[in-house]
Coordinates of C-alpha atoms and ligand atoms in Angstrom, one line a residue:
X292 CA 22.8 26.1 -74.5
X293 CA 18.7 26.7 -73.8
X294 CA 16.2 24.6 -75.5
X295 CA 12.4 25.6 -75.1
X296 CA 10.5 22.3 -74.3
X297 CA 6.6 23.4 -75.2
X298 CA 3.1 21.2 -74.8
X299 CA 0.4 21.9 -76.7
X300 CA -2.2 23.0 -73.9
X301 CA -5.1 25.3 -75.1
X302 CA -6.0 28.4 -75.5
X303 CA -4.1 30.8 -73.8
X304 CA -5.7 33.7 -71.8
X305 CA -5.4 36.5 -70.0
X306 CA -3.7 39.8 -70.8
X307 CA 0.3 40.6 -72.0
X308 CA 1.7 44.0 -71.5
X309 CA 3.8 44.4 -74.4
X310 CA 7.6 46.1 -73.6
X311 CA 9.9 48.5 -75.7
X312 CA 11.1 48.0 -78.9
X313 CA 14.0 46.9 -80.2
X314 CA 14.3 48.0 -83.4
X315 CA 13.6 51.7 -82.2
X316 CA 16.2 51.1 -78.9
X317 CA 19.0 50.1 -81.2
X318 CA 19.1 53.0 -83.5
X319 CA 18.2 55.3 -80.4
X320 CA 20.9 54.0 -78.1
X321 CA 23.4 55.1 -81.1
X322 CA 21.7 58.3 -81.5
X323 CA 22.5 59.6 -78.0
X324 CA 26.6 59.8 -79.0
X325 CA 25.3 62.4 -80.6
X326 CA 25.6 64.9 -77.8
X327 CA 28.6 65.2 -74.9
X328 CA 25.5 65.8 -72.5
X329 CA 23.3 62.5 -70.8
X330 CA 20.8 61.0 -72.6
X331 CA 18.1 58.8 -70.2
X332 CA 16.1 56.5 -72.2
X333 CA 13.4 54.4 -70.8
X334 CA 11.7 51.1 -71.6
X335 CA 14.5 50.1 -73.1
X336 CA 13.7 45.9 -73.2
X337 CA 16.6 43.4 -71.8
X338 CA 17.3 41.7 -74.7
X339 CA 21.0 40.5 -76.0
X340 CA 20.9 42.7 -78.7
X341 CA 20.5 45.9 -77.2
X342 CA 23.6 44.4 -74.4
X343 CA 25.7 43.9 -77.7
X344 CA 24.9 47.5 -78.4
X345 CA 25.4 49.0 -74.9
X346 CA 29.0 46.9 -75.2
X347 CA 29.7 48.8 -78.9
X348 CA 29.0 52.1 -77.2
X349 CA 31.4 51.7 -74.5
X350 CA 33.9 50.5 -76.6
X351 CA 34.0 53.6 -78.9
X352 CA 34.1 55.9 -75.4
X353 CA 30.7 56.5 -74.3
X354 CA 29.7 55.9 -70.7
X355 CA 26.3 53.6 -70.6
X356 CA 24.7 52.8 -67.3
X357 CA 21.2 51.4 -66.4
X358 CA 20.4 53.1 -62.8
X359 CA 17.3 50.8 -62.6
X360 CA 15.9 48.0 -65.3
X361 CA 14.7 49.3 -68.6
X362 CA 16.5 52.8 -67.7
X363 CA 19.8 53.2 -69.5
X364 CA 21.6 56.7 -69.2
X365 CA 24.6 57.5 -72.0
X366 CA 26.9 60.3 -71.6
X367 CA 29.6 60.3 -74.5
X368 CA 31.7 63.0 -73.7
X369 CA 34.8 61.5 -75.2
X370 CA 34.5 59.2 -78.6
X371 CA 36.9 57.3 -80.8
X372 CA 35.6 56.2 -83.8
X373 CA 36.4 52.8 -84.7
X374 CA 33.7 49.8 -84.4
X375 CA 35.9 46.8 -84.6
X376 CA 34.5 43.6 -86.2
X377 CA 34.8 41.6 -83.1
X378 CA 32.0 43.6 -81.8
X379 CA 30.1 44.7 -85.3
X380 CA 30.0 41.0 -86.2
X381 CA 27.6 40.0 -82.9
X382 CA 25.0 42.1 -84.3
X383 CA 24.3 43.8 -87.8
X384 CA 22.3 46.5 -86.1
X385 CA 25.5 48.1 -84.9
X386 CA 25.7 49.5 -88.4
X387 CA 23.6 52.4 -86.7
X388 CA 26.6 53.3 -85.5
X389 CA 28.1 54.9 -88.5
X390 CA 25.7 58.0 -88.7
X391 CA 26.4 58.9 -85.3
X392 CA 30.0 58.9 -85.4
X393 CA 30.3 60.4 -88.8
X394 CA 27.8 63.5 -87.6
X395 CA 30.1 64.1 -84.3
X396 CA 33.3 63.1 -85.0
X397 CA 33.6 63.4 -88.9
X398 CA 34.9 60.1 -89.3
X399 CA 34.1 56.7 -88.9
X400 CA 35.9 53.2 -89.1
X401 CA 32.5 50.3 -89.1
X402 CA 33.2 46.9 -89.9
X403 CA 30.5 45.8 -92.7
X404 CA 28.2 43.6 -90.9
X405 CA 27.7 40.2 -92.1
X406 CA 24.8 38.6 -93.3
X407 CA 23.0 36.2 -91.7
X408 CA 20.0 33.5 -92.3
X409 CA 17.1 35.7 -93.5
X410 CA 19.1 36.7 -96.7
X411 CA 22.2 39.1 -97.7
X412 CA 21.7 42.4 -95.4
X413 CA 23.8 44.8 -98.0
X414 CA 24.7 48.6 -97.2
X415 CA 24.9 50.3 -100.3
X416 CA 21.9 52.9 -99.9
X417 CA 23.7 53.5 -96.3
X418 CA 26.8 54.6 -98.2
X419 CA 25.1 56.4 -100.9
X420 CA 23.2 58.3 -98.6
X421 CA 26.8 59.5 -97.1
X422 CA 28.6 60.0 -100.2
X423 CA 25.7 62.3 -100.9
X424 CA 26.3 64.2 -97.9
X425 CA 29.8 65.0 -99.7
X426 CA 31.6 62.2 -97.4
X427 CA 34.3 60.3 -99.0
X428 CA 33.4 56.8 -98.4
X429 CA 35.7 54.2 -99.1
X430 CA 36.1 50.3 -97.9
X431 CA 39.3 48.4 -97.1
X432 CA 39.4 45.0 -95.4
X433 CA 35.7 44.8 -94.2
X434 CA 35.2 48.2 -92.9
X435 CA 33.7 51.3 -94.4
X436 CA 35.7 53.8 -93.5
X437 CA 34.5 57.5 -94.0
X438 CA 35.8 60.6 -93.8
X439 CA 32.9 63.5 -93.4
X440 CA 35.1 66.4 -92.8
X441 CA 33.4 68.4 -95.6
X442 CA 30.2 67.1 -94.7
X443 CA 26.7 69.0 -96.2
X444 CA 23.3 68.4 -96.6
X445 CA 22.1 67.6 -99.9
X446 CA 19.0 65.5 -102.1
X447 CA 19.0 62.2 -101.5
X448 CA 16.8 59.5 -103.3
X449 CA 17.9 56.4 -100.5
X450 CA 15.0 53.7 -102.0
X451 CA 16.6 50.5 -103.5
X452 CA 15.4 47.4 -104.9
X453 CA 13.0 46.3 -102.2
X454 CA 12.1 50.2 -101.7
X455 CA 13.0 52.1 -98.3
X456 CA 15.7 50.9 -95.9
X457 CA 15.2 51.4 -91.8
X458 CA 18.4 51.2 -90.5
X459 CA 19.7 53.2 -93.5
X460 CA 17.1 56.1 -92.8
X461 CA 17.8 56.0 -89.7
X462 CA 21.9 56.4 -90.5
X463 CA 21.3 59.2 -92.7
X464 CA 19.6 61.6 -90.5
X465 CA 21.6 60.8 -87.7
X466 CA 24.6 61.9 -89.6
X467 CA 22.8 64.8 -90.9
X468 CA 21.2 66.6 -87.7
X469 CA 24.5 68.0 -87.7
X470 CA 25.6 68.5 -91.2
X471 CA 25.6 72.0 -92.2
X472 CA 22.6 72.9 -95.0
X473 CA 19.7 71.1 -95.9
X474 CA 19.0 67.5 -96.1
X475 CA 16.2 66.0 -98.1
X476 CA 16.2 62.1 -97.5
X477 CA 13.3 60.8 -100.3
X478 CA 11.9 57.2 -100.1
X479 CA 13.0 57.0 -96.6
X480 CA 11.4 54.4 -94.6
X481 CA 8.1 54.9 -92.4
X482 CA 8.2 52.1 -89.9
X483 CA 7.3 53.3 -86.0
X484 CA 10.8 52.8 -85.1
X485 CA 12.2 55.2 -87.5
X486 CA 9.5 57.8 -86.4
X487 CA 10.7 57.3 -82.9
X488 CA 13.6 58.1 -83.5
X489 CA 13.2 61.1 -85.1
X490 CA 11.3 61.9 -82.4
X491 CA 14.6 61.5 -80.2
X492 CA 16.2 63.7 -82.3
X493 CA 13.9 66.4 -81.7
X494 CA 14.0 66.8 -78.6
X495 CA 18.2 66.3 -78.8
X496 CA 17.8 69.8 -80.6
X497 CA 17.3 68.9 -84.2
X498 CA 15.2 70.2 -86.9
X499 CA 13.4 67.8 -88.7
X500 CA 10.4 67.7 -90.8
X501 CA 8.2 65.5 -92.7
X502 CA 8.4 62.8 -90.0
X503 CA 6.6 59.7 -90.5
X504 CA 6.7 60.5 -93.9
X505 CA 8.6 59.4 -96.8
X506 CA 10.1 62.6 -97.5
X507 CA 12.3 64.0 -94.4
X508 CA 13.3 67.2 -94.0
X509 CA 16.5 67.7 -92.0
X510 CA 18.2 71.3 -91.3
X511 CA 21.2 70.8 -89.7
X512 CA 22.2 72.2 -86.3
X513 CA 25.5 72.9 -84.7
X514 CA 25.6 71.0 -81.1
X515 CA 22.5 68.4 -80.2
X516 CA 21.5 68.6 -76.3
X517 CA 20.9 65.4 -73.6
X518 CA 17.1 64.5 -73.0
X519 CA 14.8 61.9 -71.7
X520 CA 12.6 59.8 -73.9
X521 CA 10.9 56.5 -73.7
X522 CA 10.9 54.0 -76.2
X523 CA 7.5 52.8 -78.3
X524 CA 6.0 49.5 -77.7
X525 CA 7.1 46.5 -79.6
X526 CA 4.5 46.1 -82.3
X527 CA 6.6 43.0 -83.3
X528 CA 6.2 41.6 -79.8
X529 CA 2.3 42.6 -79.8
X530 CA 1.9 41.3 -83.1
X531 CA 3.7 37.6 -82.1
X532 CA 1.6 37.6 -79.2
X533 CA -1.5 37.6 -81.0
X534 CA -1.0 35.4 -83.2
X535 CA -0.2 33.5 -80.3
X536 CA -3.8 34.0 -78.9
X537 CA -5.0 33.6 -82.2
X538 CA -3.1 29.7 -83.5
X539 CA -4.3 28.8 -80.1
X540 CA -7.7 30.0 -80.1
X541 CA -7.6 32.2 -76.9
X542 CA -9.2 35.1 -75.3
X543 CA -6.2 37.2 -74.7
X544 CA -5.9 41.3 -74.2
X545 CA -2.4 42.2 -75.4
X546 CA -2.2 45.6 -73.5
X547 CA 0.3 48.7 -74.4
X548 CA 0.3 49.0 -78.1
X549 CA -2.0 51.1 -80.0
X550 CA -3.5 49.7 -83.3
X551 CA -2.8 51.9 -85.5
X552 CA 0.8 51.0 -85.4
X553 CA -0.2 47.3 -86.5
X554 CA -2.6 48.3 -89.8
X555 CA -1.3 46.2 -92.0
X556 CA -1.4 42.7 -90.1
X557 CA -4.6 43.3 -88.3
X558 CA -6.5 44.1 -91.6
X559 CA -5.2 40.5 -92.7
X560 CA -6.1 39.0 -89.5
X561 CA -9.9 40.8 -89.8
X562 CA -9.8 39.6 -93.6
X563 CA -9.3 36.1 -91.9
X564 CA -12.2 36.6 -89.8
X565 CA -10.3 36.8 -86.8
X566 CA -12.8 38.6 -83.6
X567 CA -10.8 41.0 -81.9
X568 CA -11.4 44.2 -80.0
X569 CA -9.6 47.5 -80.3
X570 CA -9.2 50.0 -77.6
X571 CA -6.8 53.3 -78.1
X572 CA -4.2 51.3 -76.2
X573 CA -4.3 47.5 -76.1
X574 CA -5.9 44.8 -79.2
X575 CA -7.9 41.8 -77.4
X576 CA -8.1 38.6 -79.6
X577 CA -10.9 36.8 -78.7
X578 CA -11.7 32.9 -78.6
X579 CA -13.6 31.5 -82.1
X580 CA -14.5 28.0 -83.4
X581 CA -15.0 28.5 -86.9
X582 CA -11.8 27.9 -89.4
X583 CA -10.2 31.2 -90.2
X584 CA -10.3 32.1 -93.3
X585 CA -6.9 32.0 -95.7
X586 CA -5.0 35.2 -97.0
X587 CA -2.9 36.1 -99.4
X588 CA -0.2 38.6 -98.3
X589 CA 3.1 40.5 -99.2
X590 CA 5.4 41.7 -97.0
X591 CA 6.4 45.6 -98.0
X592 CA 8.2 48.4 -96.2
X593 CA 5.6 50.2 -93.4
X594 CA 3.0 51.0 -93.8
X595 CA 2.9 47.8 -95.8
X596 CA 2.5 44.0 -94.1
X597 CA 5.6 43.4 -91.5
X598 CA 8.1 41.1 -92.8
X599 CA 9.1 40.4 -89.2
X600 CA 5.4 39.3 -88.5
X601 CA 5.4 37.1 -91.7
X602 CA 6.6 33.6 -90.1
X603 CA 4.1 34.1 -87.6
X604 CA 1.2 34.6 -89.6
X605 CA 2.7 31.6 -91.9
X606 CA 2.4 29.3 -88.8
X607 CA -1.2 30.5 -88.1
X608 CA -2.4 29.7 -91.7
X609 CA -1.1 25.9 -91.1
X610 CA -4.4 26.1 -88.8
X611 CA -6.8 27.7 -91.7
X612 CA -8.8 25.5 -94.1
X613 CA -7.5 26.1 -97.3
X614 CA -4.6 28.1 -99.4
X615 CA -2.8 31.0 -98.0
X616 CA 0.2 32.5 -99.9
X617 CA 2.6 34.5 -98.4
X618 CA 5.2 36.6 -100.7
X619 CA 8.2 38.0 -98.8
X620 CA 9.6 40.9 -101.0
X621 CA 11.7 42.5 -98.4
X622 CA 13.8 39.2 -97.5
X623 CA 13.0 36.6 -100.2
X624 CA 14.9 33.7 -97.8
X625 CA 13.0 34.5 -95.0
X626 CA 11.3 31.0 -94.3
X627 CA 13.6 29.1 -92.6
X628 CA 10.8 28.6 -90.2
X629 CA 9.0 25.8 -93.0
X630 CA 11.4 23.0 -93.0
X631 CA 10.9 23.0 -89.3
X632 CA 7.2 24.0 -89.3
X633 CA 6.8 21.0 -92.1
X634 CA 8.6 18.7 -89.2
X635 CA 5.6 19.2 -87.5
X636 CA 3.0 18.1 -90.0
X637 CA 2.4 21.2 -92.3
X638 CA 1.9 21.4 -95.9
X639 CA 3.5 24.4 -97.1
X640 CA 5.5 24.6 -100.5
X641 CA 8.1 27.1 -101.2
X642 CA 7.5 28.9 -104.8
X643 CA 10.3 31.6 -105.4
X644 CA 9.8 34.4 -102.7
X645 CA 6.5 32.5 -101.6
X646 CA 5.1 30.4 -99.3
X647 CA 1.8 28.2 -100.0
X648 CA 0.7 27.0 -97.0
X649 CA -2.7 24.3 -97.3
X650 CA -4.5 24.1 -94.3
X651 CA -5.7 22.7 -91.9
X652 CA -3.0 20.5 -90.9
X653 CA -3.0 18.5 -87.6
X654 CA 0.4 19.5 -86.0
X655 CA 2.4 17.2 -83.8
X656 CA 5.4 18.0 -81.5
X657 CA 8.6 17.0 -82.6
X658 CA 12.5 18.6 -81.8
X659 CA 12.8 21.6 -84.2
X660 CA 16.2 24.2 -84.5
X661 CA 15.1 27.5 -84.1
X662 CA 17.0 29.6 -86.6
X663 CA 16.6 33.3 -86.9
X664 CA 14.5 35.6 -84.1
X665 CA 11.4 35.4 -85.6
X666 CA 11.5 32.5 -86.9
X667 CA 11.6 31.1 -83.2
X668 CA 8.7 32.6 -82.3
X669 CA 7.1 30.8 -85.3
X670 CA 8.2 27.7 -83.9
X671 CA 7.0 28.5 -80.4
X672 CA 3.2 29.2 -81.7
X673 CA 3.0 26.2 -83.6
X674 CA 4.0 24.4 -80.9
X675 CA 1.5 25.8 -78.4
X676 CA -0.9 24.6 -81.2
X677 CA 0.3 21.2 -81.5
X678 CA -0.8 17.7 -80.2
X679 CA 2.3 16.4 -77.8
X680 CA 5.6 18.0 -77.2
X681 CA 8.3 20.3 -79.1
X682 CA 11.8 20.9 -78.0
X683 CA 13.3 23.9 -80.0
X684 CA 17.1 24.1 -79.9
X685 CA 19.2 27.4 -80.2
X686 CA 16.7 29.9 -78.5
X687 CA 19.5 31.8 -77.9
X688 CA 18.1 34.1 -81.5
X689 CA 15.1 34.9 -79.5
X690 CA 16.5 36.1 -76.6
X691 CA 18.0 39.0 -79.0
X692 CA 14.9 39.9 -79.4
X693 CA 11.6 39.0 -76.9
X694 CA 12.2 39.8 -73.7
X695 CA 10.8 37.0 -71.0
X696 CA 9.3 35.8 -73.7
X697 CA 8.7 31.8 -71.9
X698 CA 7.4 33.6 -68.8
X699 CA 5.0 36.0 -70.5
X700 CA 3.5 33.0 -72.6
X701 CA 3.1 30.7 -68.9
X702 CA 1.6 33.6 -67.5
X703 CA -1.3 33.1 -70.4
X704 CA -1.3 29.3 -69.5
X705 CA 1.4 28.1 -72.0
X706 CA 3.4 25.1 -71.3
X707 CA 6.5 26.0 -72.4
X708 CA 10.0 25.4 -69.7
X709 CA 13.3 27.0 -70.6
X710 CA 16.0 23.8 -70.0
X711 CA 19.0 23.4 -70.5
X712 CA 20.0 21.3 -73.9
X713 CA 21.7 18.8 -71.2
X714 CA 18.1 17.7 -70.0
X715 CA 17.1 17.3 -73.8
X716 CA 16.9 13.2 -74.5
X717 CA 20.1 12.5 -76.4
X718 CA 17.8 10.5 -78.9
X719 CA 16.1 14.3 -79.6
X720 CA 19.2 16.7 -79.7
X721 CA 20.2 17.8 -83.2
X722 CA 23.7 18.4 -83.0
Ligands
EPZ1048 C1 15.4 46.5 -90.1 O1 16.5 45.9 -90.7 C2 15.0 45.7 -88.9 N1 16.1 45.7 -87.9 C3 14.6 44.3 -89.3 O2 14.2 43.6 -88.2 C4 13.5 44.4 -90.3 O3 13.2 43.1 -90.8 C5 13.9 45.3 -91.5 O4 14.3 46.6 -91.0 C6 12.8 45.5 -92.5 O5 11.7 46.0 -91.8 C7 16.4 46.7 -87.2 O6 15.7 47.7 -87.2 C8 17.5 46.6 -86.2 P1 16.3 47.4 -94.3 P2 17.3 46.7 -91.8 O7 17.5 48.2 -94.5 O8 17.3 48.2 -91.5 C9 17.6 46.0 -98.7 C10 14.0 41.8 -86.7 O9 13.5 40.6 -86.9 N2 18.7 46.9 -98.5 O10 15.0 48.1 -94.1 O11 18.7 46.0 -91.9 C11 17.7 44.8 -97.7 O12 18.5 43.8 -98.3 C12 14.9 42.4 -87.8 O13 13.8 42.5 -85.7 C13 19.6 47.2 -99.5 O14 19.4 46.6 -100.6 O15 16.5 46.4 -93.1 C14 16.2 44.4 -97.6 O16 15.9 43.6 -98.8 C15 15.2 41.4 -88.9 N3 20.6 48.0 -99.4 C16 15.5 45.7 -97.7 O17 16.4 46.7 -98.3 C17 20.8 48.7 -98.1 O18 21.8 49.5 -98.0 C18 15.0 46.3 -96.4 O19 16.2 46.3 -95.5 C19 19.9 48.4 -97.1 C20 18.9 47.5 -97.3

């Protein structure tokens, strides 16, 4: 397996173009079984995840091809419609698979994804949302199994306990763009990946309104057509790399993400006193030598602060003189980063859903386990930040989701080597 052996080496600079994101490619690759004709999708990042996905597509029939990198072209003329749990179980996200094959064929057989570190990753409001939609939903030896052929549009209220749910939005339409009537999906979620995908949809022939807002509209159609679309930037991977510029005190341009998509985590960063200049199409953080100043934040569906930008900010407060807290209400778990963040000399005490970090701490290299994907990138920027040298072990839950991601930070004068664990000193490897 890869370990990531980093050296604390100053700030970085330069500029990053930020690629395509996953969280909109997932649901979008599932999207285009939605139509016999070819669907050409573009920007697509090379992660592991979205080659998990490609491999669930072409299992249930569809063909999947990438003519040239970052260009993948589905035609699923011909579907079955069982996702096994040999596949499901790689990646949770292939629970966007249900929608699809419930609007085209009528009838799905998903495994239930498992859980996995950041906390229990339930489906219920996925299956309510369906059972609304007058499908008979049932589940029998891990897999929901669902049988649409009296689908309809119909009310639906899909919020649960930590509010809207983004893959769970995203199911719903996709089984309703076909369903005959009217769907009204309320408390669906917001975030830019759900929006793009909508946007998809649109041009795949359906008729959907309200988009980007927490009511959607859907009126179903009979047939969708094949299109072309390109995915949105990352603002997961713009947002890591600033905070990358930012914990090491840089002067870095991170180019190919508009602002506006990042509101919530910016504002806290400004609130910090962080100087940064934004253009319609790229955020530049520039250097400083004051301490930034510490927040107090809560992670909340869109347009709310990013819960997959929350380790990263927690491992820039280590850097700021005094208390930050940082609540996590979507995934109350998520902070499997501080154990290995306290490794490397920070104070930060876990209260309930939140995290009380006291800075500044002096941080000093030392092996760490990486343990979910954002969590590794937590990892990575308190590394850059630290006095000496880090190893990180099982990198392998980036690489679902940062594409590059060593060679993008060199090219802004990291130190950072991908190696194999072999090359690790025994007396550092954490078995
Ligand atoms: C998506 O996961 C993202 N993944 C996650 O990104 C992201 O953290 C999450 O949304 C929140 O923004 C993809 O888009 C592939 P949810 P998803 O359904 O859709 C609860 C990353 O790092 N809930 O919006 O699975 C759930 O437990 C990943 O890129 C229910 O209770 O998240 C959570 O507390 C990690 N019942 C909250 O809602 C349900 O049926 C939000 O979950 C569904 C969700």
């Amino acid at each position: 397996m890869d370990v990531f052996r980093v050296t604390g080496n100053g700030p970085l600079k330069g500029t990053i173009e930020v690629g395509g994101a996953k969280n909109a490619a997932l649901p979008i690759l599932a999207a285009s079984l939605l139509t016999e004709e070819t669907v050409r999708l573009e920007n697509v990042p090379d992660l592991s995840d979205i080659r998990f996905m490609v491999e669930i597509m072409r299992h249930v029939g569809a063909r999947v091809e990438s003519p040239e990198p970052g260009v993948w072209e589905v035609t699923a003329a011909q579907l079955t419609h069982v996702a096994p749990y040999e596949l499901v179980r790689k990646m949770r996200a292939s629970v966007c698979l249900l929608g699809p094959l419930v609007g085209r064929l009528r009838r799905a057989e998903v495994s239930i994804p498992g859980g996995c570190v950041i906390g229990p990753r339930p489906i219920d409001l996925h299956l309510k949302g369906l059972a609304k939609l007058n499908c008979k939903v049932s589940i029998d030896s891990g897999y929901v199994h669902v049988d649409a052929s009296d689908i309809c549009g119909g009310p639906i209220f899909l919020g649960g306990r930590s509010g809207s749910t983004v893959t769970g939005t995203a199911n719903i339409a996709m089984a309703a763009v076909l369903a005959p009537g009217t769907t009204r999906i309320e408390c669906a979620a917001c975030e830019p990946e759900v929006v793009d995908l909508c946007n998809l949809l649109v041009k795949m022939g359906a008729h959907i309104e309200g988009i980007g807002s927490p009511e959607l509209t859907i009126h179903g159609v009979e047939k969708l057509h094949g299109c072309k679309h390109s995915v949105i930037a990352d603002r997961i991977e713009a947002g890591t790399f600033i905070a990358a510029a930012a914990i090491t005190r840089g002067d870095v341009e991170v180019k190919g993400i508009a602002p506006n998509l990042l509101g919530a985590f910016l504002d806290k960063l400004e609130e910090a006193g962080l100087p940064m200049e934004k253009k319609t199409d790229s955020i530049r953080v520039l250097p400083y030598d004051h301490s930034l100043r510490p927040v107090d934040v809560i992670t909340l569906p869109h347009p709310g602060f990013p819960t997959d930008l929350q380790a990263q900010l927690c491992a820039l407060m280590t850097q700021t003189e005094g208390l930050s807290i940082i609540t996590e209400r979507i995934y109350p778990n998520r902070f499997m980063h501080v154990p290995e963040l306290q490794r490397m000399g920070a104070d930060i005490a876990i209260e309930g859903p939140s995290a009380i970090i006291k800075g500044a701490s002096a941080l000093s290299g030392a092996p760490v386990m990486a343990s979910d994907l954002r969590a590794s990138a937590a990892l990575i920027l308190a590394a850059m930040a630290a006095q000496g040298e880090t190893w990180i072990q099982r990198i392998y839950h980036l690489d679902r989701g940062y594409e590059r991601f060593e060679n993008k930070l060199a090219s802004l004068g990291a130190r950072i080597d991908r190696l194999s664990d072999k090359e690790m000193p025994k007396e550092l490897r954490q078995e």
